[in-house]
Amino acid sequence: MATDRSPRKVENPDSQIGIYVHIPFCEKKCFYCDFYSIENHSQREEFIDSISREIRHFSETHNPLAADTVFFGGGTPSLLKPADLEKILAALHDAFRISSDAEFTMECNPGTIDTAYLSDYKTLGANRLSFGVQSFFEDELRFLERIHGPAEAFRAVEVAREAGFDNINIDLIYALPGQPIDRLTTNLEKAVSLETDHISAYSLIVEPGTPLAGAVAEGRIVPATESVESSMYEIVMDFMAEHGYSHYEISNYAQGGFECRHNLKYWNAEQYAGFGPSAHSYVDGTRWWNVSSLAKYIARLKTDEAPVSAREKLTPSQMLDEFVLLHLRQGKLDTDILREAFGLTIDRDMISGLETAEYCVFKDGVISLTKKGFKVSDGIAETILAKHSPAV
Ligand code: SF4
């Protein structure tokens, strides 16, 4: 039951911030994607000037912060010319104390890989690449409206290694409409055959406002059922465990030591500063997010106005909700930390009930989700939070 709900210490004050940079350009918009990106690249140069200005503004309003992760996402960062990357990095280095061993990720589309670019990214400090492979089947890639084919995915990883990258992620999407189970296992086998140390596997989500959502609403596409998705998720979890990948977040698997340090900041409710249209930030207990429009973003920065769409100061109750939800998505909830940070003790009978139903095991104060628990981690978080919410 909840006693004192004021967080005493959620963030580690000594922890270093993560930096996110959103590159809002794609060669072609994918059918299912709801990230902010556009196909028109005519404002590329203005974007580079604007983001440098946004970073400078941040440094004028915050004490110099130490950072140990940098993540270029999008959109398609692999469209960035090295000279543009260099300009953005110069602004970041002026604004932050970026540690020499920082994890520095570039998201890459296998269809936009330029061997010379990758070498230059490496020279500029990038040490991790994340490829949106999604599938190794031509028809599935066409369905998703990806610009690459299966051969380019293999080639992208090969070229990345030639350029000196050994920390590589590949993203997969499963539970496509009508996807047979053997297609999933083939995709997993091919992914593992590339011997990358990190694999993210997401089920296809029908995001509101996307062309995919429109096709589903019109009955032209029938998404996978929850039960198919759940069976496929179990196959993914088993397969990754058999191949030595630890399941460290609901959709993420890594060989030892290759967990994504940047994404762990989001999942551990640590601080991050985001730049570029639609980018989110969370600093000193305040979260804000930028306008999802390149034109507005550029216009605001031209007049020295912050490109922020909205801000919110997280309440103690929101912090608690996020702490429970995000930690359960990593499969572990440390009840001692929960008690120390929020003064909240989870009812022992509730934990026993979850154990009896085989959703978790409870040992040394830590709730560890089973495979069955991972499938419903958000529901378990909701149950815990509902039970322990103060009466209103
Ligand atoms: S390449 Fe990535 S960011 Fe761009 S539209 Fe496709 S899924 Fe979205």
Short mmCIF file of C-alpha atoms in Angstrom, two decimals, residues 131-284:
data_model
loop_
_atom_site.label_atom_id
_atom_site.label_comp_id
_atom_site.label_asym_id
_atom_site.label_seq_id
_atom_site.Cartn_x
_atom_site.Cartn_y
_atom_site.Cartn_z
CA PHE A 131 19.82 -0.97 -39.30
CA GLY A 132 16.10 -1.02 -40.06
CA VAL A 133 16.17 -4.44 -41.76
CA GLN A 134 12.59 -5.44 -40.80
CA SER A 135 12.43 -8.61 -42.97
CA PHE A 136 14.51 -10.76 -45.29
CA PHE A 137 11.59 -11.43 -47.65
CA GLU A 138 11.11 -9.28 -50.73
CA ASP A 139 7.29 -9.39 -50.59
CA GLU A 140 7.23 -8.42 -46.89
CA LEU A 141 9.55 -5.50 -47.56
CA ARG A 142 7.33 -4.41 -50.46
CA PHE A 143 4.28 -4.66 -48.18
CA LEU A 144 6.00 -2.44 -45.62
CA GLU A 145 7.03 -0.12 -48.47
CA ARG A 146 10.68 -0.28 -47.51
CA ILE A 147 13.12 1.02 -50.10
CA HIS A 148 15.57 -1.86 -49.70
CA GLY A 149 15.56 -5.54 -50.61
CA PRO A 150 16.89 -8.54 -48.65
CA ALA A 151 20.33 -8.49 -50.31
CA GLU A 152 20.89 -4.89 -49.22
CA ALA A 153 20.39 -5.83 -45.59
CA PHE A 154 23.21 -8.38 -45.77
CA ARG A 155 25.38 -5.94 -47.69
CA ALA A 156 24.73 -3.15 -45.16
CA VAL A 157 26.02 -5.21 -42.25
CA GLU A 158 29.03 -6.35 -44.28
CA VAL A 159 29.89 -2.77 -45.27
CA ALA A 160 29.45 -1.64 -41.65
CA ARG A 161 31.99 -4.23 -40.52
CA GLU A 162 34.39 -3.22 -43.28
CA ALA A 163 34.08 0.37 -42.02
CA GLY A 164 35.14 -0.87 -38.57
CA PHE A 165 31.81 -1.08 -36.70
CA ASP A 166 31.46 -4.02 -34.36
CA ASN A 167 28.47 -2.80 -32.35
CA ILE A 168 25.52 -3.30 -34.71
CA ASN A 169 21.79 -3.66 -34.20
CA ILE A 170 19.22 -4.89 -36.65
CA ASP A 171 15.50 -4.20 -36.32
CA LEU A 172 12.94 -6.80 -37.35
CA ILE A 173 9.16 -6.53 -37.64
CA TYR A 174 6.95 -9.58 -37.18
CA ALA A 175 3.22 -10.37 -37.04
CA LEU A 176 2.63 -8.94 -40.49
CA PRO A 177 -0.89 -9.63 -41.77
CA GLY A 178 -1.09 -13.31 -42.77
CA GLN A 179 2.60 -13.92 -42.01
CA PRO A 180 3.18 -17.67 -41.59
CA ILE A 181 5.19 -18.86 -38.58
CA ASP A 182 7.95 -20.27 -40.80
CA ARG A 183 8.49 -16.79 -42.26
CA LEU A 184 9.11 -15.50 -38.74
CA THR A 185 11.59 -18.24 -37.92
CA THR A 186 13.42 -17.73 -41.24
CA ASN A 187 13.69 -14.01 -40.51
CA LEU A 188 15.09 -14.79 -37.05
CA GLU A 189 17.56 -17.34 -38.45
CA LYS A 190 18.80 -14.90 -41.05
CA ALA A 191 19.08 -12.13 -38.48
CA VAL A 192 21.12 -14.33 -36.16
CA SER A 193 23.29 -15.50 -39.08
CA LEU A 194 24.50 -11.91 -39.42
CA GLU A 195 26.03 -12.29 -35.94
CA THR A 196 25.15 -8.82 -34.75
CA ASP A 197 25.26 -8.38 -30.99
CA HIS A 198 21.88 -6.69 -30.77
CA ILE A 199 18.51 -7.47 -32.32
CA SER A 200 15.26 -5.57 -31.81
CA ALA A 201 12.10 -7.41 -32.83
CA TYR A 202 8.81 -5.50 -32.85
CA SER A 203 5.35 -6.71 -33.74
CA LEU A 204 3.70 -4.61 -36.43
CA ILE A 205 1.64 -1.95 -34.67
CA VAL A 206 -1.21 -0.23 -36.50
CA GLU A 207 -0.41 3.36 -35.54
CA PRO A 208 -3.29 5.85 -35.86
CA GLY A 209 -3.00 8.22 -38.80
CA THR A 210 -0.74 6.00 -40.90
CA PRO A 211 -1.71 4.65 -44.34
CA LEU A 212 -1.68 1.21 -42.72
CA ALA A 213 -4.35 2.33 -40.24
CA GLY A 214 -6.41 3.67 -43.14
CA ALA A 215 -6.15 0.35 -44.99
CA VAL A 216 -7.17 -1.55 -41.84
CA ALA A 217 -10.14 0.78 -41.26
CA GLU A 218 -11.30 0.20 -44.84
CA GLY A 219 -10.96 -3.56 -44.41
CA ARG A 220 -8.30 -3.84 -47.12
CA ILE A 221 -5.83 -5.24 -44.58
CA VAL A 222 -6.59 -7.52 -41.66
CA PRO A 223 -3.94 -7.25 -38.95
CA ALA A 224 -2.65 -10.27 -37.06
CA THR A 225 -4.84 -11.26 -34.13
CA GLU A 226 -3.64 -10.78 -30.57
CA SER A 227 -3.28 -14.50 -30.16
CA VAL A 228 -1.12 -14.86 -33.30
CA GLU A 229 0.99 -11.94 -32.15
CA SER A 230 1.35 -13.45 -28.69
CA SER A 231 2.42 -16.87 -30.10
CA MET A 232 4.93 -15.17 -32.37
CA TYR A 233 6.30 -13.15 -29.46
CA GLU A 234 6.88 -16.38 -27.57
CA ILE A 235 8.73 -17.83 -30.58
CA VAL A 236 10.91 -14.74 -30.74
CA MET A 237 11.72 -14.92 -27.00
CA ASP A 238 12.59 -18.64 -27.19
CA PHE A 239 14.66 -18.24 -30.32
CA MET A 240 16.69 -15.35 -28.98
CA ALA A 241 17.34 -17.14 -25.67
CA GLU A 242 18.47 -20.29 -27.53
CA HIS A 243 20.92 -18.17 -29.49
CA GLY A 244 22.46 -16.50 -26.46
CA TYR A 245 20.72 -13.13 -26.55
CA SER A 246 19.45 -11.78 -23.26
CA HIS A 247 15.96 -10.31 -23.28
CA TYR A 248 16.56 -6.97 -21.60
CA GLU A 249 13.52 -5.02 -22.77
CA ILE A 250 10.16 -6.04 -24.14
CA SER A 251 11.39 -5.96 -27.79
CA ASN A 252 15.16 -5.89 -27.34
CA TYR A 253 17.77 -8.62 -27.15
CA ALA A 254 21.53 -8.31 -26.73
CA GLN A 255 24.65 -10.36 -26.34
CA GLY A 256 26.38 -9.54 -23.04
CA GLY A 257 27.54 -5.96 -22.82
CA PHE A 258 25.84 -4.80 -26.04
CA GLU A 259 22.63 -3.50 -24.52
CA CYS A 260 21.85 -0.07 -25.98
CA ARG A 261 23.07 2.36 -23.34
CA HIS A 262 21.09 5.23 -24.84
CA ASN A 263 17.74 3.46 -24.89
CA LEU A 264 18.37 2.25 -21.34
CA LYS A 265 18.30 5.91 -20.30
CA TYR A 266 14.69 6.18 -21.52
CA TRP A 267 13.74 2.91 -19.88
CA ASN A 268 15.41 3.81 -16.57
CA ALA A 269 13.74 7.25 -16.53
CA GLU A 270 17.13 8.97 -16.75
CA GLN A 271 17.75 12.35 -18.35
CA TYR A 272 18.00 13.00 -22.08
CA ALA A 273 18.07 16.07 -24.29
CA GLY A 274 16.49 15.80 -27.73
CA PHE A 275 17.01 18.10 -30.70
CA GLY A 276 15.22 18.39 -34.03
CA PRO A 277 11.53 18.36 -34.98
CA SER A 278 9.40 16.06 -32.77
CA ALA A 279 12.34 15.27 -30.46
CA HIS A 280 11.53 14.72 -26.77
CA SER A 281 13.63 15.80 -23.79
CA TYR A 282 13.53 15.00 -20.08
CA VAL A 283 15.74 17.14 -17.88
CA ASP A 284 15.40 18.10 -14.19
#
